Amino acid sequence: MSPPRLFISYSWSSHDHELWVIDLASRLRESGIDVILDKWELKEGHDSISFMEKMVTDPTIQKVAVISDSKYAEKADGRVSGVGTETQIISREVYEKQDQNKFVAVLPERDPEGKPYLPAYYKGRIYIDLSAPENYAAEFERLVRWVYDKPLHVKPEIGKAPAFLEEEPTKSLGTSVSFRRAIDALKNGRPFVEGAVDEYLAIFSENMERFRITLDDSRDADDQIADSIEEFTPYRNEFIQLMLAIAQYATNDDMQKKLHRFFERLLPYLGRPEDMNSHHSWAFDNFKFIVHELYLYAIAILIRYERFAFVDRLLATPYYVSTNANRGREATTTFADFRDYMESFRGRDQKLRRLSSRADLLKQRAESSGFDFKSLMQADFVLYLRATLNDDYYVRWWPETLVYATNSYGPMEVFARSRSASYYEQANKLLGGVSANDLKAHVATLQGDRDKVPSWQFERISPAVLTEIDKLSGLP
């Protein structure tokens, strides 16, 4: 296949500009393009304007690059109005008689206000911008692709209608619009960011009621609960994306309060609503799993981005329990309530001979979250340690995912990094600011009290190994 032929049209604006054009033409030839340039083709005595007109209309030249600097645009527009007959610029008449896919404007510069220099006949059309050094490589690739008719983005073939169109519509939280608005506000620093996030979280928490299930005695309850959890997956993933944006762009006190209030609004879903007189003992297990999973991801994401102070505030601040959810307990509770015991799945554990179907499901679902399951395990372990640092039995957190951290599992990343004393000075906020020596003493106590160390039949975690406690703060 013969190389594509490209003619470069430009104005002799200055010696520096001519050198810029020659450099561009050389780069294009190195990319396998047969570039036609007056500097290389014209000899003494040749008519430059006639040469240019011939190149533009020559059918063997598939592409024409118009190097549109200030002089080029000025001369082109002057010729349209009858002024400036000395120019080699493509006239409007010539341009409009040709296939417009044959032409592209290439910017070597912009005006002082950052606007492109373009001939009047070209305005409103797509151009290639080589004026900014930081974008030169990407824009040069666009130019090469244009010459070869190999665009980066190719329209895909039309496929078959998706199968879900034939299925019954699934439940919706109705958050799609508010989610996009919140993500845009977070990533682009909009002034309404806090209101946008608050609106999304309010809709999310209120409309979770749509996922309340009424168990059908004719079907296996475990399956119904698992189906409801699976149906919620798109909204879990939505929340994960929001948390990633918060962790990267907005970890201020106001955002912490909004997230704290959001989880407070989820607590009532873990128990019987005020207007429900009778219920199956497993009726809320889908919510128990969903709320626990959301909280676990929130903490895991904040730890990944080392937002340790943010995590500390979420864990240290009591959560208000509304009247219909406190079940005769105190008006406030701790973060440990977000991991509530599920009565279901026990039969599944026995039938499948699994140590924890709940942990299995968390691990399986992590594959569709775009988030590393090891990060969830780390968050689970941090929450377990934080809970055990308080002597009150009711603040204990059972770390479901750590069934996968028994035997030869090594130290969690945040503790491996805490070999550095300076790193641990920041990371210890995850544990309420406990000193290295106090944590070492606490871990030794846990290791000596088997009742405080989570186990699954004969499998047991080792807090000393997971914290790499013997090396904690051993380095500067």
Coordinates of C-alpha atoms in Angstrom, one line a residue:
M1 CA 0.0 0.0 0.0
S2 CA 1.4 3.4 -1.0
P3 CA 1.8 6.0 1.8
P4 CA -0.9 8.6 2.1
R5 CA 0.0 12.0 0.6
L6 CA -0.5 15.2 2.6
F7 CA 0.0 18.8 1.4
I8 CA 0.8 21.4 4.0
S9 CA -0.5 24.9 3.4
Y10 CA 0.9 27.7 5.5
S11 CA 1.8 31.4 5.6
W12 CA 5.4 32.6 5.5
S13 CA 4.8 34.5 8.7
S14 CA 8.3 34.4 10.1
H15 CA 11.5 32.5 9.9
D16 CA 10.7 30.7 13.3
H17 CA 7.3 29.8 12.0
E18 CA 8.7 28.3 8.8
L19 CA 11.1 26.2 10.9
W20 CA 8.2 25.0 13.0
V21 CA 6.3 23.9 9.9
I22 CA 9.4 22.1 8.5
D23 CA 9.8 20.3 11.8
L24 CA 6.2 19.2 11.8
A25 CA 6.5 18.0 8.1
S26 CA 9.6 16.0 9.0
R27 CA 7.9 14.3 11.9
L28 CA 5.0 13.4 9.7
R29 CA 7.3 11.9 7.1
E30 CA 8.9 9.8 9.8
S31 CA 5.4 8.5 10.5
G32 CA 5.1 7.1 7.0
I33 CA 3.3 10.1 5.4
D34 CA 4.3 11.5 2.0
V35 CA 4.3 15.2 2.9
I36 CA 4.3 17.8 0.1
L37 CA 5.8 21.0 1.3
D38 CA 6.8 24.0 -0.8
K39 CA 10.2 24.3 0.9
W40 CA 11.0 20.9 -0.6
E41 CA 9.1 21.0 -3.9
L42 CA 9.3 24.6 -5.2
K43 CA 12.3 25.8 -7.2
E44 CA 13.4 29.3 -8.2
G45 CA 11.0 30.8 -10.8
H46 CA 8.0 28.6 -9.8
D47 CA 4.7 30.2 -9.1
S48 CA 3.9 29.5 -5.5
I49 CA 0.2 30.4 -5.7
S50 CA -0.3 28.2 -8.7
F51 CA 1.6 25.4 -7.0
M52 CA -0.7 25.7 -3.9
E53 CA -3.9 25.6 -6.0
K54 CA -2.7 22.6 -7.9
M55 CA -1.8 20.7 -4.7
V56 CA -5.2 21.4 -3.2
T57 CA -7.1 20.1 -6.3
D58 CA -4.8 17.2 -7.1
P59 CA -6.8 14.0 -6.6
T60 CA -3.7 12.0 -5.7
I61 CA -3.3 14.2 -2.6
Q62 CA -5.8 12.8 -0.1
K63 CA -5.3 15.3 2.7
V64 CA -4.4 19.0 3.2
A65 CA -3.2 20.4 6.6
V66 CA -3.9 24.1 7.0
I67 CA -1.3 25.6 9.5
S68 CA -3.5 28.4 10.8
D69 CA -1.5 31.0 12.7
S70 CA -2.5 34.7 13.0
K71 CA -1.0 35.7 9.6
Y72 CA -2.7 32.8 7.8
A73 CA -6.2 33.7 9.3
E74 CA -5.6 37.4 8.5
K75 CA -4.6 36.7 4.9
A76 CA -7.4 34.2 4.3
D77 CA -10.0 36.6 5.6
G78 CA -8.5 39.5 3.7
R79 CA -8.7 37.5 0.4
V80 CA -12.3 36.8 1.0
S81 CA -13.0 40.5 1.2
G82 CA -10.8 41.3 -1.9
V83 CA -7.7 42.3 0.0
G84 CA -4.3 40.7 0.1
T85 CA -3.8 39.1 -3.4
E86 CA -0.2 38.2 -2.5
T87 CA -1.2 35.3 -0.2
Q88 CA -0.7 31.6 -0.9
I89 CA -3.8 30.9 1.3
I90 CA -6.6 28.5 0.3
S91 CA -9.5 30.6 -0.8
R92 CA -13.1 30.0 0.3
E93 CA -14.0 29.1 -3.2
V94 CA -11.4 26.4 -3.5
Y95 CA -12.2 25.1 0.0
E96 CA -15.9 24.8 -0.7
K97 CA -15.4 22.9 -4.0
Q98 CA -13.4 20.1 -2.3
D99 CA -14.4 17.2 0.0
Q100 CA -14.1 18.9 3.4
N101 CA -12.8 15.7 4.9
K102 CA -9.7 16.5 2.9
F103 CA -8.9 19.6 5.1
V104 CA -8.0 20.1 8.7
A105 CA -6.8 23.2 10.4
V106 CA -3.7 22.8 12.6
L107 CA -3.1 25.4 15.3
P108 CA 0.6 26.4 16.0
E109 CA -0.6 29.2 18.3
R110 CA -3.6 30.9 19.9
D111 CA -4.5 34.6 20.4
P112 CA -3.8 36.4 23.8
E113 CA -7.2 35.4 25.0
G114 CA -6.6 31.7 24.2
K115 CA -8.9 31.7 21.2
P116 CA -7.8 29.8 18.0
Y117 CA -6.7 31.7 14.9
L118 CA -9.0 30.3 12.2
P119 CA -10.1 31.6 8.7
A120 CA -13.7 32.7 8.7
Y121 CA -14.7 29.8 6.4
Y122 CA -13.3 27.2 8.8
K123 CA -14.8 28.5 12.1
G124 CA -17.1 26.1 13.9
R125 CA -15.2 23.1 12.5
I126 CA -13.0 20.7 14.4
Y127 CA -9.2 21.5 14.4
I128 CA -6.0 19.9 15.8
D129 CA -4.3 22.0 18.4
L130 CA -0.4 21.8 18.5
S131 CA -0.1 25.1 20.4
A132 CA 0.3 23.7 23.9
P133 CA 3.5 21.7 24.5
E134 CA 1.9 19.5 27.2
N135 CA -0.7 18.3 24.6
Y136 CA 1.5 18.2 21.6
A137 CA 2.1 14.4 21.6
A138 CA -1.7 13.5 21.9
E139 CA -2.7 16.1 19.2
F140 CA 0.1 15.0 16.9
E141 CA -1.3 11.4 17.2
R142 CA -4.7 12.8 16.2
L143 CA -3.2 14.4 13.1
V144 CA -1.5 11.2 12.0
R145 CA -4.7 9.2 12.6
W146 CA -6.6 11.7 10.6
V147 CA -4.2 11.4 7.6
Y148 CA -4.5 7.6 7.7
D149 CA -8.3 7.7 8.4
K150 CA -7.7 5.7 11.5
P151 CA -9.5 7.6 14.3
L152 CA -9.0 6.7 17.9
H153 CA -12.7 6.3 18.5
V154 CA -14.5 4.1 16.0
K155 CA -18.2 3.7 16.0
P156 CA -18.9 0.1 17.1
E157 CA -21.3 -2.3 15.2
I158 CA -24.9 -2.3 16.5
G159 CA -25.4 -5.3 18.7
K160 CA -28.5 -7.2 19.8
A161 CA -31.0 -5.7 22.2
P162 CA -30.0 -6.5 25.7
A163 CA -31.9 -9.4 27.4
F164 CA -32.9 -7.3 30.4
L165 CA -35.4 -5.4 28.2
E166 CA -37.5 -8.6 28.1
E167 CA -37.3 -9.0 31.8
E168 CA -39.4 -7.4 34.6
P169 CA -38.1 -4.0 35.6
T170 CA -35.8 -4.1 38.7
K171 CA -36.1 -1.9 41.7
S172 CA -34.5 1.5 41.5
L173 CA -33.2 3.9 44.1
G174 CA -33.9 6.8 41.8
T175 CA -30.4 8.2 42.4
S176 CA -29.0 8.4 38.9
V177 CA -29.4 12.1 38.3
S178 CA -28.3 13.1 41.8
F179 CA -25.4 10.7 41.6
R180 CA -24.0 12.3 38.4
R181 CA -24.5 15.8 39.9
A182 CA -22.7 14.8 43.1
I183 CA -19.8 13.2 41.2
D184 CA -19.4 16.2 38.9
A185 CA -19.5 18.6 41.9
L186 CA -16.8 16.6 43.8
K187 CA -14.4 16.1 40.9
N188 CA -14.7 19.7 39.6
G189 CA -14.9 21.6 42.9
R190 CA -18.4 23.0 42.3
P191 CA -19.6 25.5 44.9
F192 CA -22.7 23.4 45.5
V193 CA -20.7 20.2 46.2
E194 CA -22.0 19.7 49.8
G195 CA -25.6 20.2 48.8
A196 CA -25.2 17.8 45.8
V197 CA -23.7 15.1 48.0
D198 CA -26.3 15.6 50.7
E199 CA -29.1 15.3 48.2
Y200 CA -27.7 12.1 46.8
L201 CA -27.2 10.5 50.2
A202 CA -30.7 11.6 51.3
I203 CA -32.4 10.0 48.3
F204 CA -30.3 6.9 48.7
S205 CA -31.2 6.4 52.3
E206 CA -34.8 7.2 51.9
N207 CA -35.4 5.0 48.9
M208 CA -33.7 1.9 50.3
E209 CA -37.2 1.2 51.6
R210 CA -37.9 0.0 48.1
F211 CA -35.6 -3.0 48.7
R212 CA -37.6 -4.2 51.8
I213 CA -38.6 -7.8 51.1
T214 CA -41.5 -10.0 52.2
L215 CA -40.3 -13.5 52.5
D216 CA -42.2 -16.0 50.4
D217 CA -42.6 -19.3 52.3
S218 CA -42.7 -21.3 49.0
R219 CA -39.1 -20.3 48.3
D220 CA -35.8 -20.8 50.1
A221 CA -35.4 -17.7 52.4
D222 CA -31.6 -17.7 51.9
D223 CA -32.1 -17.5 48.1
Q224 CA -34.6 -14.6 48.5
I225 CA -32.2 -12.7 50.7
A226 CA -29.3 -13.3 48.3
D227 CA -31.4 -12.2 45.3
S228 CA -32.3 -8.9 47.1
I229 CA -28.6 -8.3 47.8
E230 CA -27.6 -9.0 44.2
E231 CA -30.4 -6.7 43.0
F232 CA -28.9 -3.9 45.1
T233 CA -25.4 -4.2 43.5
P234 CA -25.7 -1.3 41.1
Y235 CA -26.4 1.1 44.0
R236 CA -23.6 -0.4 46.1
N237 CA -21.2 0.3 43.1
E238 CA -22.7 3.8 42.8
F239 CA -21.9 4.5 46.5
I240 CA -18.4 3.1 46.0
Q241 CA -17.8 5.6 43.2
L242 CA -19.1 8.4 45.4
M243 CA -16.8 7.3 48.3
L244 CA -13.8 7.3 46.0
A245 CA -14.5 10.8 44.9
I246 CA -15.0 12.0 48.5
A247 CA -11.8 10.3 49.6
Q248 CA -9.9 12.1 46.8
Y249 CA -11.5 15.5 46.7
A250 CA -13.5 16.3 49.8
T251 CA -12.5 15.0 53.2
N252 CA -13.4 18.1 55.2
D253 CA -15.4 18.1 58.5
D254 CA -18.7 18.9 56.8
M255 CA -18.4 15.9 54.4
Q256 CA -17.6 13.7 57.4
K257 CA -20.8 14.9 59.1
K258 CA -22.9 14.2 56.0
L259 CA -21.5 10.7 55.7
H260 CA -22.1 10.1 59.5
R261 CA -25.7 11.3 59.2
F262 CA -26.2 9.1 56.2
F263 CA -25.2 6.0 58.1
E264 CA -27.4 7.0 61.0
R265 CA -30.3 7.0 58.6
L266 CA -29.5 3.4 57.6
L267 CA -29.7 2.1 61.2
P268 CA -33.5 1.8 61.2
Y269 CA -33.3 -0.7 58.3
L270 CA -31.6 -3.2 60.6
G271 CA -34.8 -3.7 62.6
R272 CA -38.6 -3.7 62.5
P273 CA -40.3 -0.5 61.2
E274 CA -42.8 1.1 63.6
D275 CA -45.7 0.3 61.2
M276 CA -44.9 -3.5 61.0
N277 CA -46.6 -5.6 63.7
S278 CA -45.4 -9.0 62.7
H279 CA -42.4 -10.1 60.7
H280 CA -40.2 -13.1 59.9
S281 CA -37.1 -13.2 62.0
W282 CA -35.0 -13.1 58.8
A283 CA -37.0 -10.3 57.2
F284 CA -34.2 -7.7 57.6
D285 CA -31.2 -9.8 56.7
N286 CA -30.8 -8.3 53.3
F287 CA -30.5 -4.9 54.9
K288 CA -28.1 -6.2 57.5
F289 CA -25.8 -7.4 54.7
I290 CA -26.2 -4.3 52.6
V291 CA -25.6 -1.7 55.4
H292 CA -22.6 -3.7 56.7
E293 CA -21.1 -3.9 53.2
L294 CA -21.6 -0.1 52.6
Y295 CA -19.9 0.7 55.9
L296 CA -17.1 -1.6 55.2
Y297 CA -16.4 -0.1 51.8
A298 CA -16.6 3.4 53.2
I299 CA -13.9 2.7 55.7
A300 CA -11.8 0.7 53.3
I301 CA -11.7 3.5 50.7
L302 CA -10.8 6.1 53.3
I303 CA -8.0 3.9 54.6
R304 CA -6.7 3.3 51.0
Y305 CA -6.4 7.1 50.5
E306 CA -4.9 7.5 54.0
R307 CA -7.7 9.7 55.3
F308 CA -7.0 8.5 58.8
A309 CA -8.4 11.5 60.7
F310 CA -11.6 11.2 58.7
V311 CA -12.0 7.5 59.7
D312 CA -11.3 8.4 63.3
R313 CA -14.1 10.9 63.4
L314 CA -16.5 8.4 61.8
L315 CA -15.6 5.8 64.3
A316 CA -15.4 8.0 67.4
T317 CA -18.6 9.9 66.9
P318 CA -21.7 8.1 68.4
Y319 CA -24.6 7.3 66.1
Y320 CA -28.0 8.4 67.1
V321 CA -30.6 5.6 67.0
S322 CA -34.1 6.7 66.3
T323 CA -37.0 5.4 68.5
N324 CA -38.1 2.6 66.2
A325 CA -34.6 1.3 65.8
N326 CA -33.1 1.4 69.3
R327 CA -35.0 -1.7 70.5
G328 CA -34.9 -0.6 74.1
R329 CA -31.2 0.3 74.1
E330 CA -29.4 3.6 74.5
A331 CA -30.2 6.6 72.2
T332 CA -26.8 6.4 70.6
T333 CA -24.7 3.5 69.5
T334 CA -21.2 2.8 68.0
F335 CA -20.0 1.9 64.6
A336 CA -20.2 -1.8 65.6
D337 CA -23.9 -1.8 65.0
F338 CA -23.3 -1.6 61.3
R339 CA -22.2 -5.2 61.5
D340 CA -25.4 -6.9 62.7
Y341 CA -25.9 -10.7 63.1
M342 CA -27.7 -12.4 60.3
E343 CA -29.9 -15.3 61.2
S344 CA -30.0 -16.5 57.6
F345 CA -27.1 -18.2 55.7
R346 CA -26.5 -20.7 58.6
G347 CA -28.3 -23.4 56.6
R348 CA -26.2 -22.4 53.6
D349 CA -23.0 -22.8 55.6
Q350 CA -24.0 -26.3 56.6
K351 CA -25.3 -27.3 53.1
L352 CA -22.2 -26.0 51.3
R353 CA -19.8 -26.9 54.2
R354 CA -18.5 -23.3 54.2
L355 CA -17.1 -21.6 57.2
S356 CA -18.9 -18.3 56.4
S357 CA -21.3 -17.9 53.5
R358 CA -21.5 -14.2 54.4
A359 CA -17.7 -13.8 54.0
D360 CA -17.9 -15.8 50.8
L361 CA -20.6 -13.4 49.4
L362 CA -18.6 -10.3 50.4
K363 CA -15.5 -11.7 48.6
Q364 CA -17.5 -12.8 45.5
R365 CA -19.2 -9.4 45.3
A366 CA -15.9 -7.6 45.6
E367 CA -15.1 -8.8 42.1
S368 CA -17.8 -6.6 40.6
S369 CA -17.0 -3.6 42.7
G370 CA -13.7 -2.5 41.1
F371 CA -12.2 -2.5 44.6
D372 CA -9.6 -4.9 46.1
F373 CA -11.0 -7.4 48.5
K374 CA -7.7 -7.2 50.5
S375 CA -8.6 -3.6 51.3
L376 CA -12.0 -4.8 52.7
M377 CA -10.2 -7.3 54.9
Q378 CA -7.9 -4.6 56.1
A379 CA -10.8 -2.3 57.0
D380 CA -12.5 -5.2 58.8
F381 CA -9.4 -5.9 60.8
V382 CA -9.0 -2.2 61.8
L383 CA -12.6 -2.1 62.9
Y384 CA -12.1 -5.2 64.9
L385 CA -9.0 -3.8 66.6
R386 CA -10.7 -0.5 67.3
A387 CA -13.7 -2.3 68.9
T388 CA -11.6 -4.5 71.1
L389 CA -9.6 -1.5 72.4
N390 CA -12.9 -0.6 74.2
D391 CA -13.6 -2.9 77.1
D392 CA -17.4 -2.7 76.5
Y393 CA -18.6 -6.0 75.1
Y394 CA -21.2 -4.4 73.0
V395 CA -18.8 -2.4 70.9
R396 CA -17.1 -5.6 69.5
W397 CA -17.0 -5.9 65.8
W398 CA -17.0 -9.4 64.3
P399 CA -14.7 -9.3 61.2
E400 CA -16.5 -11.5 58.7
T401 CA -13.9 -11.3 55.9
L402 CA -11.0 -12.4 58.1
V403 CA -11.9 -16.0 57.6
Y404 CA -9.6 -15.5 54.6
A405 CA -6.8 -14.1 56.8
T406 CA -6.1 -17.2 58.9
N407 CA -3.0 -19.4 58.8
S408 CA -0.2 -17.9 56.7
Y409 CA -1.8 -14.6 55.8
G410 CA 0.8 -11.8 56.2
P411 CA 0.5 -8.3 57.8
M412 CA -2.1 -5.8 56.6
E413 CA -0.6 -3.0 54.4
V414 CA -1.3 -0.1 56.8
F415 CA 0.6 -2.0 59.6
A416 CA 3.4 -3.1 57.3
R417 CA 3.9 0.6 56.5
S418 CA 3.7 1.3 60.3
R419 CA 7.2 -0.1 60.8
S420 CA 8.0 3.6 60.3
A421 CA 7.3 5.4 63.5
S422 CA 6.4 8.6 61.6
Y423 CA 3.9 6.7 59.5
Y424 CA 2.3 5.1 62.6
E425 CA 1.9 8.6 64.2
Q426 CA -0.6 9.2 61.4
A427 CA -2.1 5.7 61.0
N428 CA -2.8 5.3 64.8
K429 CA -5.8 7.7 64.3
L430 CA -7.5 4.6 62.9
L431 CA -7.3 3.1 66.4
G432 CA -8.2 6.2 68.3
G433 CA -4.6 7.5 68.7
V434 CA -3.3 4.5 70.7
S435 CA 0.5 4.6 71.1
A436 CA 2.7 1.9 69.6
N437 CA 3.6 0.5 73.1
D438 CA -0.1 0.4 74.1
L439 CA -1.1 -1.4 70.9
K440 CA 1.7 -3.9 71.5
A441 CA 0.3 -4.6 75.0
H442 CA -3.2 -4.8 73.6
V443 CA -2.3 -7.3 70.9
A444 CA -0.4 -9.4 73.5
T445 CA -3.6 -9.5 75.6
L446 CA -5.7 -10.5 72.5
Q447 CA -3.2 -13.3 71.7
G448 CA -3.5 -14.6 75.3
D449 CA -7.3 -14.6 75.3
R450 CA -8.8 -17.0 72.7
D451 CA -12.3 -15.7 73.4
K452 CA -11.3 -12.3 71.9
V453 CA -9.7 -13.7 68.8
P454 CA -12.2 -14.5 65.9
S455 CA -12.1 -18.1 64.8
W456 CA -14.1 -20.4 62.5
Q457 CA -14.0 -24.0 63.7
F458 CA -10.3 -24.7 63.8
E459 CA -9.3 -21.6 61.9
R460 CA -8.2 -18.6 63.8
I461 CA -6.6 -15.2 63.0
S462 CA -3.4 -13.9 64.6
P463 CA -3.6 -10.2 65.5
A464 CA 0.2 -10.3 66.1
V465 CA 0.9 -11.4 62.6
L466 CA -1.7 -9.1 60.9
T467 CA -0.3 -6.1 62.8
E468 CA 3.3 -7.3 62.4
I469 CA 3.4 -6.1 66.0
D470 CA 7.0 -7.0 66.7
K471 CA 8.2 -4.5 64.0
L472 CA 5.7 -1.7 64.8
S473 CA 7.4 1.7 64.9
G474 CA 10.8 0.0 64.7
L475 CA 12.1 2.4 62.1
P476 CA 12.2 6.3 62.0

